[in-house]
Amino acid sequence: MLTVVTFLPLLVCAVLLLLPRTLPERAYVGVWITTAAVDLALVIGVWTGYDTDGGMQYEQRARWIPSAGVGYHVGVDGLSLPLVAMTCLLFLAVAVHSLRETRRVRSYVCLFLFLQTVGIGLFVALDLILFFVFFDLSIVGMFFVIAGWGHGERARAAALKFFLYTFVGSLALLLGFIGLYLAADPHTFDIVDLTRVNPLAGRGLYAGLVLLAVGVGLAVKTPTVPFHTWLPPAHTDAPATGSAILAGVLLKMGTYGFVRIAMPLLPGSWRHYALVIVIVGAVSVVYGALVALAQTDFKRMIAYTSVNHMGYVVLAVGAAGTLAGSDAQARTLAVTGAVTQMVSHGLITAALFLLAGVLYDRGRTYTMDSYSGLAAHTPRFAAVTAVAAFAGLGIPGFSGFIAEFQIFTGSLASHAIATAIAVTGILITAALFLTALRRMFLGPPRLPETISTGGVRDLRYTEALSTVPLLAVALVIGVAPRWLLDVIEPAGRTLTGLVAR
């Protein structure tokens, strides 16, 4: 089942490329929507059949490169299944949003189908080399999306910067994987086998260097301070759909790598350097929020809030590695909050980026001071953007509140000062979103010179269909989170038990 879910989009991509260029442009997007909907339905079937107390499930193994200890090994547990479901939902939303795309539509659709396979494949991979292959291919796919469908000449420079930064990070990650492989006896890249044998236990400096390589590679992708500088230009100059997938799926590849690889495969080193990880997380939270507050570009502001929100995840996983001053329940709560935050951020920030695309479509600029009083002309757009902004700042009733509450509660016992500093990020985030809403939607009407008052269109039905369901799921998680937490919590307990061994 997981193999079908993973490779169905790639198979459809191959078929579209082999067909003659006779289909209408809108038909390509229709095929993509159908494929994404089928994939989401299959994942719902996987979720329905998932046993919350059963550990890793839906596993499949096949020989790939046996002489090098590399195999095709996939499966899901409570850490990966929510991210697989979120990935399928986001690609369906982006496909619906793309119904109005007119530029090289076949290539555009095929690139996103390729990225969908890559995203799902990484979250189900249980072999380090398989994980790395999907990790690297995501860089290639997003490079072409930014360079080919971004905004003007700057998009190519942003795409190149994105590629170079993240590719260097992936090389560091590969070095760490090789270090784990060499330490294992027998040599293997299988994540489940490496977790069981803990090959770097008691290896001191060697284990620390492996964690450094793996940590840097994942931190670049996350991104955390100081490895974040590729993110703002990539988001600002990418198309709205590319930004939604970059924030919603690709950034989670870094944070997911921490809970799937760094923590269980390097538990001793993770405990030893937990304080460093917590500090990096707290700094990312505050720095990301403060820099976002200073932005005048709406899309760039949202980009910096991703640094802020991913900082919460890093804070939580660092706190989960600290045994002193905390108990197993608190560490499990931190991990559960981290995974919930990944899902929450993916839903809400993807919706915000799609709404930023609506703003650019109307006025051809993201500069907030170019707009004023938009609520009078576009009430539906203003309402949906306000809901997304309030969800993003973590008010009760939305998924962000559930995630951040768990993170702060789980982190407070072991790192009270760092947690208190990180809490200020919520206040700054509230200030930046409220300021953005005031600038663009309230006050006397003012529009960019590129449009007239009579030319402003409110939210189209395809734009609403791509954003409102994402916010609706965030609302459902915020009001009734038990269905999600029942999947995540058992896997979180297993992970914290591995770190504490």
Coordinates of C-alpha atoms in Angstrom, one line a residue:
M1 CA 0.0 0.0 0.0
L2 CA 2.8 2.5 0.9
T3 CA 4.6 1.8 -2.3
V4 CA 1.4 2.5 -4.3
V5 CA 0.8 5.7 -2.3
T6 CA 4.4 6.8 -2.9
F7 CA 4.9 6.1 -6.5
L8 CA 1.4 6.7 -8.0
P9 CA 2.2 10.4 -8.6
L10 CA 5.5 9.6 -10.3
L11 CA 3.8 7.0 -12.5
V12 CA 1.1 9.5 -13.6
C13 CA 4.0 12.0 -14.2
A14 CA 5.7 9.5 -16.5
V15 CA 2.4 8.8 -18.4
L16 CA 1.8 12.6 -18.9
L17 CA 5.3 13.0 -20.3
L18 CA 4.9 10.1 -22.7
L19 CA 1.6 11.3 -24.1
P20 CA 1.6 13.7 -27.1
R21 CA 1.0 17.4 -26.3
T22 CA -2.7 17.2 -27.2
L23 CA -4.4 17.6 -23.9
P24 CA -5.8 21.0 -23.0
E25 CA -3.7 22.8 -20.4
R26 CA -6.5 22.6 -17.8
A27 CA -6.7 18.8 -18.3
Y28 CA -3.2 18.3 -17.0
V29 CA -4.2 20.0 -13.7
G30 CA -7.4 17.9 -13.7
V31 CA -5.3 14.7 -13.9
W32 CA -3.1 16.0 -11.0
I33 CA -6.1 16.8 -8.9
T34 CA -7.5 13.3 -9.5
T35 CA -4.2 11.7 -8.7
A36 CA -3.8 13.7 -5.5
A37 CA -7.3 12.9 -4.4
V38 CA -6.7 9.2 -5.0
D39 CA -3.5 9.3 -3.0
L40 CA -5.2 11.1 -0.1
A41 CA -8.0 8.5 -0.1
L42 CA -5.4 5.7 0.0
V43 CA -3.7 7.3 2.9
I44 CA -7.0 7.7 4.7
G45 CA -7.4 3.9 4.2
V46 CA -3.9 3.4 5.7
W47 CA -4.9 5.6 8.7
T48 CA -8.1 3.7 9.2
G49 CA -6.2 0.4 9.3
Y50 CA -3.4 1.7 11.5
D51 CA -3.1 0.1 15.0
T52 CA -2.0 2.9 17.4
D53 CA -0.2 0.4 19.7
G54 CA 1.5 -1.6 16.9
G55 CA 4.7 0.3 16.3
M56 CA 6.0 0.3 12.7
Q57 CA 3.3 -0.9 10.3
Y58 CA 2.7 -1.4 6.6
E59 CA 6.4 -2.4 6.3
Q60 CA 7.8 -3.6 3.0
R61 CA 11.3 -4.8 2.3
A62 CA 13.1 -5.5 -0.9
R63 CA 16.7 -6.1 -2.0
W64 CA 18.2 -3.0 -3.7
I65 CA 22.0 -2.9 -3.3
P66 CA 22.7 -5.8 -0.9
S67 CA 26.5 -5.7 -1.3
A68 CA 26.4 -2.1 0.2
G69 CA 23.8 -2.9 2.9
V70 CA 21.2 -0.8 1.1
G71 CA 17.6 -2.0 0.8
Y72 CA 14.2 -0.7 -0.1
H73 CA 12.5 -0.6 3.3
V74 CA 9.4 1.5 3.9
G75 CA 6.8 1.7 6.7
V76 CA 4.9 4.1 8.9
D77 CA 4.4 4.8 12.6
G78 CA 2.9 7.6 14.6
L79 CA 5.8 9.9 13.8
S80 CA 5.5 9.6 10.0
L81 CA 1.8 8.8 9.2
P82 CA 0.5 12.3 10.1
L83 CA 3.1 13.8 7.9
V84 CA 2.3 11.5 5.0
A85 CA -1.4 12.5 5.3
M86 CA -0.5 16.2 5.6
T87 CA 1.7 15.9 2.5
C88 CA -1.2 14.3 0.4
L89 CA -3.6 17.0 1.6
L90 CA -1.3 19.9 0.8
F91 CA -0.6 18.6 -2.7
L92 CA -4.3 18.3 -3.4
A93 CA -4.8 21.9 -2.2
V94 CA -2.0 23.1 -4.3
A95 CA -3.3 21.2 -7.3
V96 CA -6.7 22.9 -6.9
H97 CA -5.0 26.3 -6.6
S98 CA -3.2 25.7 -9.8
L99 CA -6.3 25.5 -12.0
R100 CA -5.6 29.0 -13.3
E101 CA -1.9 28.3 -14.1
T102 CA -1.2 28.9 -17.8
R103 CA 2.6 28.8 -18.1
R104 CA 4.1 25.5 -19.4
V105 CA 1.4 23.6 -17.6
R106 CA 2.5 20.0 -18.4
S107 CA 6.0 20.6 -17.1
Y108 CA 4.6 22.4 -14.0
V109 CA 2.2 19.5 -13.2
C110 CA 4.9 16.9 -13.7
L111 CA 7.3 18.7 -11.4
F112 CA 4.8 18.8 -8.6
L113 CA 3.8 15.1 -9.1
F114 CA 7.5 14.3 -8.9
L115 CA 7.8 16.3 -5.7
Q116 CA 4.7 14.6 -4.2
T117 CA 6.4 11.2 -4.7
V118 CA 9.6 12.6 -3.2
G119 CA 7.8 14.0 -0.2
I120 CA 5.8 10.9 0.7
G121 CA 8.8 8.7 -0.1
L122 CA 11.0 10.5 2.5
F123 CA 8.5 10.1 5.3
V124 CA 8.0 6.4 4.7
A125 CA 11.7 5.6 4.1
L126 CA 13.3 3.3 6.6
D127 CA 16.7 3.0 5.0
L128 CA 19.2 5.9 5.3
I129 CA 20.2 5.8 1.6
L130 CA 16.6 5.7 0.5
F131 CA 15.9 8.7 2.8
F132 CA 18.9 10.5 1.3
V133 CA 17.8 9.9 -2.3
F134 CA 14.4 11.4 -1.6
F135 CA 16.0 14.2 0.5
D136 CA 18.3 15.1 -2.5
L137 CA 15.6 14.8 -5.2
S138 CA 13.5 17.3 -3.3
I139 CA 16.2 19.9 -3.8
V140 CA 16.3 19.2 -7.6
G141 CA 12.5 19.4 -8.0
M142 CA 12.1 22.6 -6.0
F143 CA 15.0 24.2 -7.8
F144 CA 13.2 23.9 -11.1
V145 CA 9.9 25.1 -9.6
I146 CA 11.5 28.3 -8.2
A147 CA 13.6 29.0 -11.3
G148 CA 10.9 28.2 -13.9
W149 CA 7.8 29.7 -12.3
G150 CA 9.2 32.2 -9.8
H151 CA 8.9 36.0 -10.0
G152 CA 11.3 37.5 -12.6
E153 CA 15.1 37.3 -12.8
R154 CA 15.5 37.2 -9.1
A155 CA 13.9 33.8 -9.0
R156 CA 16.9 32.2 -10.7
A157 CA 19.3 33.6 -8.2
A158 CA 17.0 32.5 -5.3
A159 CA 16.7 29.0 -6.8
L160 CA 20.5 28.8 -7.1
K161 CA 21.0 29.9 -3.5
F162 CA 18.4 27.4 -2.3
F163 CA 20.1 24.6 -4.3
L164 CA 23.7 25.3 -3.1
Y165 CA 22.8 25.7 0.5
T166 CA 20.6 22.7 0.8
F167 CA 22.9 20.5 -1.4
V168 CA 25.8 21.3 0.9
G169 CA 23.6 20.3 3.8
S170 CA 22.7 17.1 2.1
L171 CA 26.4 16.2 1.7
A172 CA 27.0 16.7 5.4
L173 CA 24.0 14.4 6.0
L174 CA 25.5 11.8 3.7
L175 CA 28.8 11.9 5.6
G176 CA 26.9 11.3 8.9
F177 CA 25.0 8.3 7.3
I178 CA 28.3 6.8 6.2
G179 CA 29.6 7.2 9.7
L180 CA 26.6 5.3 11.1
Y181 CA 27.1 2.6 8.4
L182 CA 30.8 2.1 9.2
A183 CA 30.1 1.8 13.0
A184 CA 27.4 -0.9 12.5
D185 CA 28.4 -4.6 12.6
P186 CA 27.3 -6.0 10.2
H187 CA 27.3 -2.8 8.0
T188 CA 23.8 -1.6 7.2
F189 CA 21.9 1.5 6.3
D190 CA 18.6 0.1 7.6
I191 CA 17.1 2.6 10.2
V192 CA 15.3 -0.1 12.1
D193 CA 18.3 -2.3 12.5
L194 CA 20.6 0.6 13.4
T195 CA 18.1 1.7 16.0
R196 CA 18.1 -1.7 17.6
V197 CA 21.9 -2.1 17.8
N198 CA 22.8 1.5 18.7
P199 CA 26.2 1.2 16.9
L200 CA 27.7 4.4 18.3
A201 CA 27.0 3.8 22.0
G202 CA 30.1 4.8 24.0
R203 CA 32.0 6.1 20.9
G204 CA 32.5 9.6 22.4
L205 CA 34.1 12.0 19.9
Y206 CA 33.3 9.8 16.8
A207 CA 29.6 9.7 17.8
G208 CA 29.6 13.5 18.4
L209 CA 31.1 14.2 14.9
V210 CA 28.5 11.9 13.3
L211 CA 25.7 13.8 15.1
L212 CA 27.3 17.1 14.0
A213 CA 27.2 16.0 10.3
V214 CA 23.6 14.7 10.5
G215 CA 22.5 17.7 12.6
V216 CA 24.0 20.3 10.2
G217 CA 22.4 18.6 7.2
L218 CA 19.0 18.6 8.8
A219 CA 19.4 22.1 10.3
V220 CA 20.0 23.5 6.8
K221 CA 16.8 22.0 5.6
T222 CA 14.7 22.9 8.6
P223 CA 16.0 25.7 8.6
T224 CA 17.4 26.9 12.0
V225 CA 19.6 29.9 12.8
P226 CA 22.3 30.4 11.4
F227 CA 21.5 28.1 8.4
H228 CA 18.3 29.9 7.4
T229 CA 19.5 32.6 5.0
W230 CA 18.5 30.7 1.9
L231 CA 14.8 30.6 3.0
P232 CA 13.5 34.2 2.6
P233 CA 14.6 34.7 -1.0
A234 CA 13.5 31.2 -2.0
H235 CA 10.0 31.9 -0.6
T236 CA 9.7 35.4 -1.8
D237 CA 10.6 34.7 -5.4
A238 CA 9.0 31.3 -5.7
P239 CA 5.4 30.9 -7.0
A240 CA 2.8 30.7 -4.3
T241 CA 2.3 27.0 -4.9
G242 CA 6.0 26.4 -4.6
S243 CA 6.2 28.3 -1.4
A244 CA 3.3 26.3 0.0
I245 CA 5.0 23.0 -0.7
L246 CA 8.5 24.3 0.4
A247 CA 7.1 25.4 3.8
G248 CA 4.5 22.7 4.3
V249 CA 6.5 19.6 3.2
L250 CA 10.2 20.2 2.4
L251 CA 11.0 22.0 5.7
K252 CA 9.5 19.1 7.6
M253 CA 12.1 16.8 6.0
G254 CA 14.6 18.4 8.3
T255 CA 12.6 18.3 11.5
Y256 CA 11.4 14.8 10.7
G257 CA 15.0 13.7 10.3
F258 CA 15.7 14.7 13.9
V259 CA 13.0 12.4 15.3
R260 CA 13.5 9.6 12.8
I261 CA 17.3 9.5 12.6
A262 CA 19.3 11.8 14.9
M263 CA 17.4 11.0 18.2
P264 CA 17.0 7.2 18.0
L265 CA 20.2 6.4 16.2
L266 CA 22.4 8.7 18.2
P267 CA 20.8 8.7 21.7
G268 CA 23.9 9.2 23.7
S269 CA 25.2 12.1 21.7
W270 CA 21.7 13.6 21.6
R271 CA 21.5 13.6 25.4
H272 CA 25.0 15.0 25.7
Y273 CA 24.3 18.0 23.3
A274 CA 20.6 18.5 24.2
L275 CA 21.3 21.9 25.8
V276 CA 23.0 23.1 22.6
I277 CA 19.9 22.0 20.6
V278 CA 17.5 23.7 23.0
I279 CA 19.5 27.0 22.7
V280 CA 19.4 26.8 18.9
G281 CA 15.7 26.3 19.0
A282 CA 15.0 29.2 21.4
V283 CA 17.2 31.5 19.4
S284 CA 15.4 30.5 16.1
V285 CA 12.1 31.2 17.8
V286 CA 12.9 34.7 18.9
Y287 CA 15.1 35.7 15.9
G288 CA 12.6 34.4 13.4
A289 CA 9.7 36.4 15.0
L290 CA 11.7 39.6 15.4
V291 CA 12.9 39.6 11.8
A292 CA 9.4 38.8 10.6
L293 CA 8.1 41.8 12.6
A294 CA 10.5 44.1 10.7
Q295 CA 9.3 43.0 7.2
T296 CA 7.3 45.1 4.8
D297 CA 6.9 42.3 2.3
F298 CA 3.9 40.0 3.3
K299 CA 5.4 36.9 1.8
R300 CA 8.8 37.5 3.3
M301 CA 7.2 38.0 6.6
I302 CA 5.5 34.6 6.4
A303 CA 8.9 33.0 5.4
Y304 CA 10.5 34.3 8.6
T305 CA 7.6 33.0 10.7
S306 CA 8.7 29.5 9.4
V307 CA 12.1 30.0 11.1
N308 CA 10.1 30.9 14.2
H309 CA 7.8 27.9 14.1
M310 CA 10.4 25.4 13.3
G311 CA 12.4 26.8 16.2
Y312 CA 9.6 25.4 18.5
V313 CA 10.1 22.0 17.1
V314 CA 13.9 22.1 17.6
L315 CA 13.3 23.3 21.2
A316 CA 11.0 20.4 21.9
V317 CA 13.2 17.7 20.5
G318 CA 16.2 19.1 22.4
A319 CA 14.2 19.1 25.6
A320 CA 13.1 15.5 24.9
G321 CA 16.8 14.6 25.1
T322 CA 17.3 16.1 28.5
L323 CA 16.9 13.5 31.2
A324 CA 17.8 15.7 34.2
G325 CA 15.0 17.7 35.6
S326 CA 12.3 16.0 33.6
D327 CA 10.3 12.8 33.5
A328 CA 9.3 10.4 30.7
Q329 CA 5.9 11.9 30.5
A330 CA 7.2 15.5 29.9
R331 CA 9.7 14.2 27.3
T332 CA 6.9 12.3 25.5
L333 CA 4.7 15.5 25.6
A334 CA 7.6 17.5 24.0
V335 CA 8.0 15.0 21.1
T336 CA 4.2 14.8 20.6
G337 CA 4.1 18.6 20.5
A338 CA 6.9 18.7 18.0
V339 CA 5.2 16.3 15.6
T340 CA 1.9 18.1 16.0
Q341 CA 3.6 21.4 15.3
M342 CA 5.0 20.0 12.1
V343 CA 1.5 19.1 10.9
S344 CA 0.0 22.4 12.2
H345 CA 2.7 24.6 10.6
G346 CA 2.3 22.7 7.3
L347 CA -1.4 23.3 7.1
I348 CA -1.5 26.9 8.3
T349 CA 1.6 28.3 6.6
A350 CA 0.7 26.6 3.3
A351 CA -2.6 28.4 3.4
L352 CA -0.9 31.7 4.2
F353 CA 1.4 31.3 1.2
L354 CA -1.5 30.5 -1.1
L355 CA -3.3 33.6 0.2
A356 CA -0.1 35.6 -0.4
G357 CA -0.3 34.4 -4.0
V358 CA -3.8 35.7 -4.2
L359 CA -2.6 39.1 -3.1
Y360 CA 0.2 39.1 -5.7
D361 CA -2.3 38.0 -8.4
R362 CA -4.4 41.1 -7.6
G363 CA -1.7 43.8 -7.2
R364 CA 1.5 42.3 -8.6
T365 CA 3.4 43.1 -5.3
Y366 CA 3.7 41.7 -1.8
T367 CA 4.6 45.1 -0.3
M368 CA 2.0 45.6 2.5
D369 CA 2.2 49.4 2.4
S370 CA 0.9 49.3 -1.2
Y371 CA -2.5 48.1 0.1
S372 CA -5.0 49.6 2.5
G373 CA -8.6 49.0 3.2
L374 CA -8.8 45.8 1.2
A375 CA -11.5 44.4 3.5
A376 CA -14.0 46.8 1.9
H377 CA -13.3 45.4 -1.6
T378 CA -12.4 41.8 -0.9
P379 CA -14.3 40.7 2.3
R380 CA -13.9 37.0 1.7
F381 CA -10.2 37.3 1.1
A382 CA -9.8 39.5 4.2
A383 CA -11.8 37.0 6.3
V384 CA -9.9 33.9 5.2
T385 CA -6.5 35.7 5.6
A386 CA -7.5 36.9 9.1
V387 CA -8.5 33.3 10.1
A388 CA -5.2 32.0 8.8
A389 CA -3.2 34.8 10.6
F390 CA -4.9 34.1 13.9
A391 CA -4.3 30.3 13.4
G392 CA -0.7 31.1 12.7
L393 CA -0.2 33.0 16.0
G394 CA -1.5 30.1 18.0
I395 CA -4.8 31.2 19.5
P396 CA -6.9 28.5 21.3
G397 CA -9.2 26.6 18.9
F398 CA -6.5 25.9 16.3
S399 CA -3.8 23.3 15.9
G400 CA -1.0 25.7 16.7
F401 CA -2.2 26.2 20.2
I402 CA -2.4 22.4 20.9
A403 CA 1.2 22.0 19.5
E404 CA 2.8 24.9 21.3
F405 CA 1.0 24.1 24.6
Q406 CA 2.5 20.6 24.5
I407 CA 5.9 21.9 23.5
F408 CA 6.1 24.5 26.3
T409 CA 4.7 22.1 28.9
G410 CA 7.1 19.3 28.0
S411 CA 10.1 21.6 27.8
L412 CA 9.5 23.7 30.9
A413 CA 10.6 21.2 33.5
S414 CA 14.1 20.7 32.1
H415 CA 14.7 24.1 30.4
A416 CA 12.7 26.8 32.1
I417 CA 14.7 29.8 31.0
A418 CA 14.9 28.7 27.3
T419 CA 11.2 27.9 27.3
A420 CA 10.3 31.3 28.9
I421 CA 12.4 33.0 26.2
A422 CA 10.7 31.0 23.5
V423 CA 7.2 32.0 24.8
T424 CA 7.9 35.6 24.0
G425 CA 7.9 34.4 20.3
I426 CA 4.1 34.1 20.6
L427 CA 3.8 37.7 21.6
I428 CA 6.0 38.9 18.7
T429 CA 4.1 36.7 16.3
A430 CA 0.8 38.1 17.4
A431 CA 2.2 41.6 16.9
L432 CA 3.4 40.9 13.4
F433 CA 0.2 39.3 12.1
L434 CA -2.0 41.9 13.7
T435 CA 0.2 44.6 12.1
A436 CA 0.0 43.0 8.7
L437 CA -3.8 42.7 8.9
R438 CA -4.1 46.4 9.9
R439 CA -1.8 47.5 7.1
M440 CA -3.5 45.7 4.3
F441 CA -7.2 45.3 5.2
L442 CA -8.1 48.3 7.5
G443 CA -7.9 52.0 7.0
P444 CA -8.7 54.2 4.0
P445 CA -8.8 52.3 0.6
R446 CA -5.5 52.4 -1.2
L447 CA -4.4 50.0 -4.0
P448 CA -1.2 49.6 -6.1
E449 CA -1.1 51.6 -9.3
T450 CA -1.2 48.4 -11.3
I451 CA -4.9 47.9 -10.5
S452 CA -8.0 50.1 -10.0
T453 CA -10.6 49.8 -7.3
G454 CA -13.1 48.4 -9.8
G455 CA -10.6 45.8 -10.9
V456 CA -10.1 44.0 -7.6
R457 CA -11.6 40.6 -7.4
D458 CA -12.5 38.8 -4.2
L459 CA -11.4 35.2 -3.5
R460 CA -12.3 32.9 -6.4
Y461 CA -13.9 29.6 -5.7
T462 CA -10.7 27.6 -6.6
E463 CA -8.7 29.8 -4.3
A464 CA -11.2 29.2 -1.5
L465 CA -11.2 25.5 -2.1
S466 CA -7.4 25.4 -1.8
T467 CA -7.1 27.3 1.5
V468 CA -10.3 26.9 3.5
P469 CA -10.0 23.1 3.9
L470 CA -6.5 23.4 5.2
L471 CA -7.7 25.9 7.9
A472 CA -10.7 23.7 8.6
V473 CA -8.4 20.7 9.4
A474 CA -6.3 23.0 11.6
L475 CA -9.5 24.0 13.4
V476 CA -10.6 20.4 13.8
I477 CA -7.2 19.5 15.3
G478 CA -7.5 22.5 17.6
V479 CA -11.0 21.7 18.9
A480 CA -10.8 17.8 18.9
P481 CA -7.1 16.7 18.7
R482 CA -7.6 13.3 20.2
W483 CA -7.7 11.5 16.8
L484 CA -4.3 12.9 15.9
L485 CA -2.7 12.6 19.4
D486 CA -3.7 9.0 19.7
V487 CA -1.5 8.2 16.7
I488 CA 1.5 10.3 17.7
E489 CA 1.7 9.7 21.5
P490 CA 2.6 6.0 21.5
A491 CA 5.4 6.6 18.9
G492 CA 6.6 9.5 21.0
R493 CA 6.8 7.3 24.1
T494 CA 8.8 4.8 22.1
L495 CA 11.2 7.5 20.9
T496 CA 11.8 9.0 24.3
G497 CA 12.5 5.4 25.6
L498 CA 15.1 5.0 22.9
V499 CA 16.8 8.3 23.7
A500 CA 16.9 7.4 27.4
R501 CA 18.5 4.0 27.0

